[in-house]
mmCIF file of C-alpha atoms in Angstrom:
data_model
loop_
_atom_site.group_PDB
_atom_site.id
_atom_site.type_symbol
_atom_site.label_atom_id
_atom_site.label_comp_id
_atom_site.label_asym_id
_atom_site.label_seq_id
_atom_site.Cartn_x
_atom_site.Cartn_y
_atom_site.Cartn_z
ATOM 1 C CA UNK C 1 0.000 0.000 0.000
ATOM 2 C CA UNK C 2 1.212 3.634 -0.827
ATOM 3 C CA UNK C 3 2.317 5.872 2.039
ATOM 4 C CA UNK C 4 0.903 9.221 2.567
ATOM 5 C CA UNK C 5 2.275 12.158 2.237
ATOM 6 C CA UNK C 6 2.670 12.718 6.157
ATOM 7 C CA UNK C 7 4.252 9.672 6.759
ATOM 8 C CA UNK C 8 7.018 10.074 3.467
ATOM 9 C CA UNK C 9 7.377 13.465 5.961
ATOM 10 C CA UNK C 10 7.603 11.421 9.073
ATOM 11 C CA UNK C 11 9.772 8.898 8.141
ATOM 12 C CA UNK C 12 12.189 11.995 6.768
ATOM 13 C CA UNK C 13 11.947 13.806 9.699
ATOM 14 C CA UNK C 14 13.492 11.383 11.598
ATOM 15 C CA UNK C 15 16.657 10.754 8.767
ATOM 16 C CA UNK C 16 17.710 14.249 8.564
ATOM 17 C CA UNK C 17 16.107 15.996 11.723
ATOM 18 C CA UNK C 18 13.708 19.144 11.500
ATOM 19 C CA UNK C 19 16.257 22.043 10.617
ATOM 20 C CA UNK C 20 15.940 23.943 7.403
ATOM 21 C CA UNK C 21 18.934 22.129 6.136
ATOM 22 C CA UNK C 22 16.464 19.173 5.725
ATOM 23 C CA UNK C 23 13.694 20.978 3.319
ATOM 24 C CA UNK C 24 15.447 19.779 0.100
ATOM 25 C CA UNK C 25 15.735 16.202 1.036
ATOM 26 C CA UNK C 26 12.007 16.043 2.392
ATOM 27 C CA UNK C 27 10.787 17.422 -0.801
ATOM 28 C CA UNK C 28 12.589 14.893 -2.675
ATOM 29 C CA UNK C 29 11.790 12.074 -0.943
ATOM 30 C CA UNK C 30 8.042 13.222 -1.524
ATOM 31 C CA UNK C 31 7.936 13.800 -4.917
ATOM 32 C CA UNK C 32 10.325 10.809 -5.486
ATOM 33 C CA UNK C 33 8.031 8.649 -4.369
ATOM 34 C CA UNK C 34 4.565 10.252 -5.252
ATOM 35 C CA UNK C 35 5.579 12.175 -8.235
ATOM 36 C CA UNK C 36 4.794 15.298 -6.983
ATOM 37 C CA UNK C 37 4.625 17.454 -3.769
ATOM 38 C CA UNK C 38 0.670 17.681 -2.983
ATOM 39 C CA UNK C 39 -0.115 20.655 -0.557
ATOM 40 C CA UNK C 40 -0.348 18.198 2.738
ATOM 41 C CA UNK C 41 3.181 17.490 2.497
ATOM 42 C CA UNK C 42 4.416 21.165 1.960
ATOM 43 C CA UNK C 43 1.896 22.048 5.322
ATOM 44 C CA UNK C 44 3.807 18.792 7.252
ATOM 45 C CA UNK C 45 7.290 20.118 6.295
ATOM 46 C CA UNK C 46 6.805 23.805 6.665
ATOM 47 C CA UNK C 47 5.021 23.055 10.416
ATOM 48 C CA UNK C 48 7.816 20.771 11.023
ATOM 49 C CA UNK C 49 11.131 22.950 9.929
ATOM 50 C CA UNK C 50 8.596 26.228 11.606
ATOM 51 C CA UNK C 51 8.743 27.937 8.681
ATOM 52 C CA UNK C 52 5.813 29.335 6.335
ATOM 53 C CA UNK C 53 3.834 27.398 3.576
ATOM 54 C CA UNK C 54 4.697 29.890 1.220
ATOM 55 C CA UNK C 55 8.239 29.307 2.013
ATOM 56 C CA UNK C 56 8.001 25.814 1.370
ATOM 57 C CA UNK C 57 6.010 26.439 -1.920
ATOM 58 C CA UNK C 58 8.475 28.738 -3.076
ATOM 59 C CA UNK C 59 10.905 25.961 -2.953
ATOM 60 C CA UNK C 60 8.815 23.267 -4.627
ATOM 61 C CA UNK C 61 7.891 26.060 -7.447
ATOM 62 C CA UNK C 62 11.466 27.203 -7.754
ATOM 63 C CA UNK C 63 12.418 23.723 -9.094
ATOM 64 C CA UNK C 64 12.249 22.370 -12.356
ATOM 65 C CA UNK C 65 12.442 18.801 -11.105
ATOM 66 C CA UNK C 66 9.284 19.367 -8.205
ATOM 67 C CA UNK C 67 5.841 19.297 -9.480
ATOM 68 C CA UNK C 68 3.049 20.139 -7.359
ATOM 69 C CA UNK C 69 0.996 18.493 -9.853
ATOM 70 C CA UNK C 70 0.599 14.740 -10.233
ATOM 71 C CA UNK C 71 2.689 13.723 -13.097
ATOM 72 C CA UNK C 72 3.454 10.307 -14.890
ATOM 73 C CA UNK C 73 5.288 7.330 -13.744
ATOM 74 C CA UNK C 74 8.053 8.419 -16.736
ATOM 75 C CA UNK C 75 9.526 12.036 -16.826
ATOM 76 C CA UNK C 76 10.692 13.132 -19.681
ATOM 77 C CA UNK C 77 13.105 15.992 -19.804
ATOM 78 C CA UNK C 78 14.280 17.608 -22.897
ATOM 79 C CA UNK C 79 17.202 19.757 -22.927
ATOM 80 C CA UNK C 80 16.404 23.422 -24.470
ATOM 81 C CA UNK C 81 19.737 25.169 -24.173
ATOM 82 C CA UNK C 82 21.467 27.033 -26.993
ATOM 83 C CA UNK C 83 23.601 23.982 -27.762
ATOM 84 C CA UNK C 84 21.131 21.357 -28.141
ATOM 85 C CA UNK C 85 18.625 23.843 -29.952
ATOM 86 C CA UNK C 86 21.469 24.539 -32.239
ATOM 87 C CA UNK C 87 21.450 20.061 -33.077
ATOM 88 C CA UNK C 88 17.713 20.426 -33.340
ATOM 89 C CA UNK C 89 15.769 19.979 -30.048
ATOM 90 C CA UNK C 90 12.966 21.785 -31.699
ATOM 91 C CA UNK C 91 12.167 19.323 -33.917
ATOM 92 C CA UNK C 92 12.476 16.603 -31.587
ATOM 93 C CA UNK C 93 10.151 18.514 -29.372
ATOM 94 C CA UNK C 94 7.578 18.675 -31.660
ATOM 95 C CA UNK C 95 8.083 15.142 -32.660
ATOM 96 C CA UNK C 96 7.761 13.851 -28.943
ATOM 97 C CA UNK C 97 4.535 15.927 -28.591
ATOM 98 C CA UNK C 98 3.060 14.484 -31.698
ATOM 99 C CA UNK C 99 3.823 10.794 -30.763
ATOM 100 C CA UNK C 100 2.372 11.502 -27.064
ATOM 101 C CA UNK C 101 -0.546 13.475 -27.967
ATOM 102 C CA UNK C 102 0.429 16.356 -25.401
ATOM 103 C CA UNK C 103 2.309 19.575 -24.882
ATOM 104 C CA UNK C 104 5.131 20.711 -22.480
ATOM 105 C CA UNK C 105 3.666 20.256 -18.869
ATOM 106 C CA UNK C 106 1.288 17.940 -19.592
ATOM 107 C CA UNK C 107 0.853 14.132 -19.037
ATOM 108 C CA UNK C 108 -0.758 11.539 -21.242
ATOM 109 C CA UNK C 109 -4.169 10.435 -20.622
ATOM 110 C CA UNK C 110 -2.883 7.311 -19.344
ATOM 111 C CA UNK C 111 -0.626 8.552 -16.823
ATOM 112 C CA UNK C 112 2.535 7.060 -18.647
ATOM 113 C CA UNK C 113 4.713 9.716 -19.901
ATOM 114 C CA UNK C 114 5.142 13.824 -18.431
ATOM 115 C CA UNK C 115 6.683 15.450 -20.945
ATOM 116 C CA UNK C 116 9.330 18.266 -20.058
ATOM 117 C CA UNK C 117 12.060 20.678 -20.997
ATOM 118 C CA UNK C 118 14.646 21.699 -18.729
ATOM 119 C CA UNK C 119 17.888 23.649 -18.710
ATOM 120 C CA UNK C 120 21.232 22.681 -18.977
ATOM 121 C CA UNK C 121 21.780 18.972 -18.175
ATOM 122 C CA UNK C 122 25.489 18.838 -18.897
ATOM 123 C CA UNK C 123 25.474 16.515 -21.985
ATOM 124 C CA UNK C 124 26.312 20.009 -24.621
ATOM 125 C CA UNK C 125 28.937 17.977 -25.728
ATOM 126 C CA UNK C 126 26.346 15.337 -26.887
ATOM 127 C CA UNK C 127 23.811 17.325 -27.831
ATOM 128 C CA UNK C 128 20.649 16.956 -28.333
ATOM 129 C CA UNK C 129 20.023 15.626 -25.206
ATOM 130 C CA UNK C 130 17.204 14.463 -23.234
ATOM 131 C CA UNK C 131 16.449 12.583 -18.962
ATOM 132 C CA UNK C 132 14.450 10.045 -19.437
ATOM 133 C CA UNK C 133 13.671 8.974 -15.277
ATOM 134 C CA UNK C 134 17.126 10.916 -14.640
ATOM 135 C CA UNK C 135 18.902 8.604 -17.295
ATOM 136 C CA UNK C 136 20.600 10.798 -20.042
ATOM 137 C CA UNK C 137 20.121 9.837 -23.474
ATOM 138 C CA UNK C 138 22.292 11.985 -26.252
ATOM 139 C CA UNK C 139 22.705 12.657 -29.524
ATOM 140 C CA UNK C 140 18.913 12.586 -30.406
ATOM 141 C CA UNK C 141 17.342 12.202 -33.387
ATOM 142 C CA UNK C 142 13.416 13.091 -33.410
ATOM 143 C CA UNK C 143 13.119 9.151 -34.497
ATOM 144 C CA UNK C 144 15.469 7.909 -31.771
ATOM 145 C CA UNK C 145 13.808 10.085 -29.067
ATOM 146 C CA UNK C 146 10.321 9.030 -30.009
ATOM 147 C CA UNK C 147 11.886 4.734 -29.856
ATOM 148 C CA UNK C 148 13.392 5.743 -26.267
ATOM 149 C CA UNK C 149 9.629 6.592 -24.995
ATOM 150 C CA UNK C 150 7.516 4.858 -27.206
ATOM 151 C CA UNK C 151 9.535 1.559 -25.051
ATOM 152 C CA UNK C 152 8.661 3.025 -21.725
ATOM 153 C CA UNK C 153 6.179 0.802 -19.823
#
């Protein structure tokens, strides 16, 4: 059975203590594990570190890699830099959206695939690159990046 929000919280609490030094690693560990930070989690951390709620939603909304919105069980993350929209992340883009049926932000109707873009991930060199789940995939094609998801479960 899934665990709540409060006890992902709990269970953090008591790895890292209640200091503000924890916030990042509670966050994580709650949308790590339920793909997104729902508004009873950012309540349980911001009582526990005694700081505000919209401290603690500042964080979540601050990061590319928090959601406060449910997202799917893959994450797609396409790099939009100058040096991979220079090898053609545009058209990869486009072709990603067209195979999945939705835009930037959104989710298919299935709850597979999230779809994306990000900043720098550090593959320029490699470029066009993509996180697939925090994997790096590199040197894209639109066909290749469209085979990497399309064999996603």
């Amino acid at each position: 059975m899934a665990r709540s929000a409060e006890q992902i919280v709990e269970e953090g609490l008591s790895r890292y203590g209640s200091g503000r030094e924890a916030v990042m690693q509670l966050l994580t560990d709650v949308n790590n594990e339920l793909g997104y930070v729902p508004e009873e989690a950012m309540r349980a951390i911001a009582k526990a570190v005694g700081v505000s709620n919209a401290e603690i939603f500042s964080v979540v909304s601050f990061y590319s890699f928090l959601s406060i919105e449910p997202r799917g069980r893959h994450i797609v993350r396409l790099c939009k830099t100058i040096s991979c929209a220079m090898k053609g992340s545009a058209d990869i883009l486009q072709a990603l959206k067209d195979d999945l049926g939705i835009g930037v932000g959104e989710t298919t109707e299935d709850g597979r695939v999230t779809l994306e873009t990000t900043s720098c991930i550090g593959l320029c060199d490699q470029s066009p690159a993509m996180l697939v789940d925090d994997v790096p995939h590199s040197r894209l094609t639109p066909e290749k990046a469209c085979e990497i998801v399309r064999g996603l479960e």
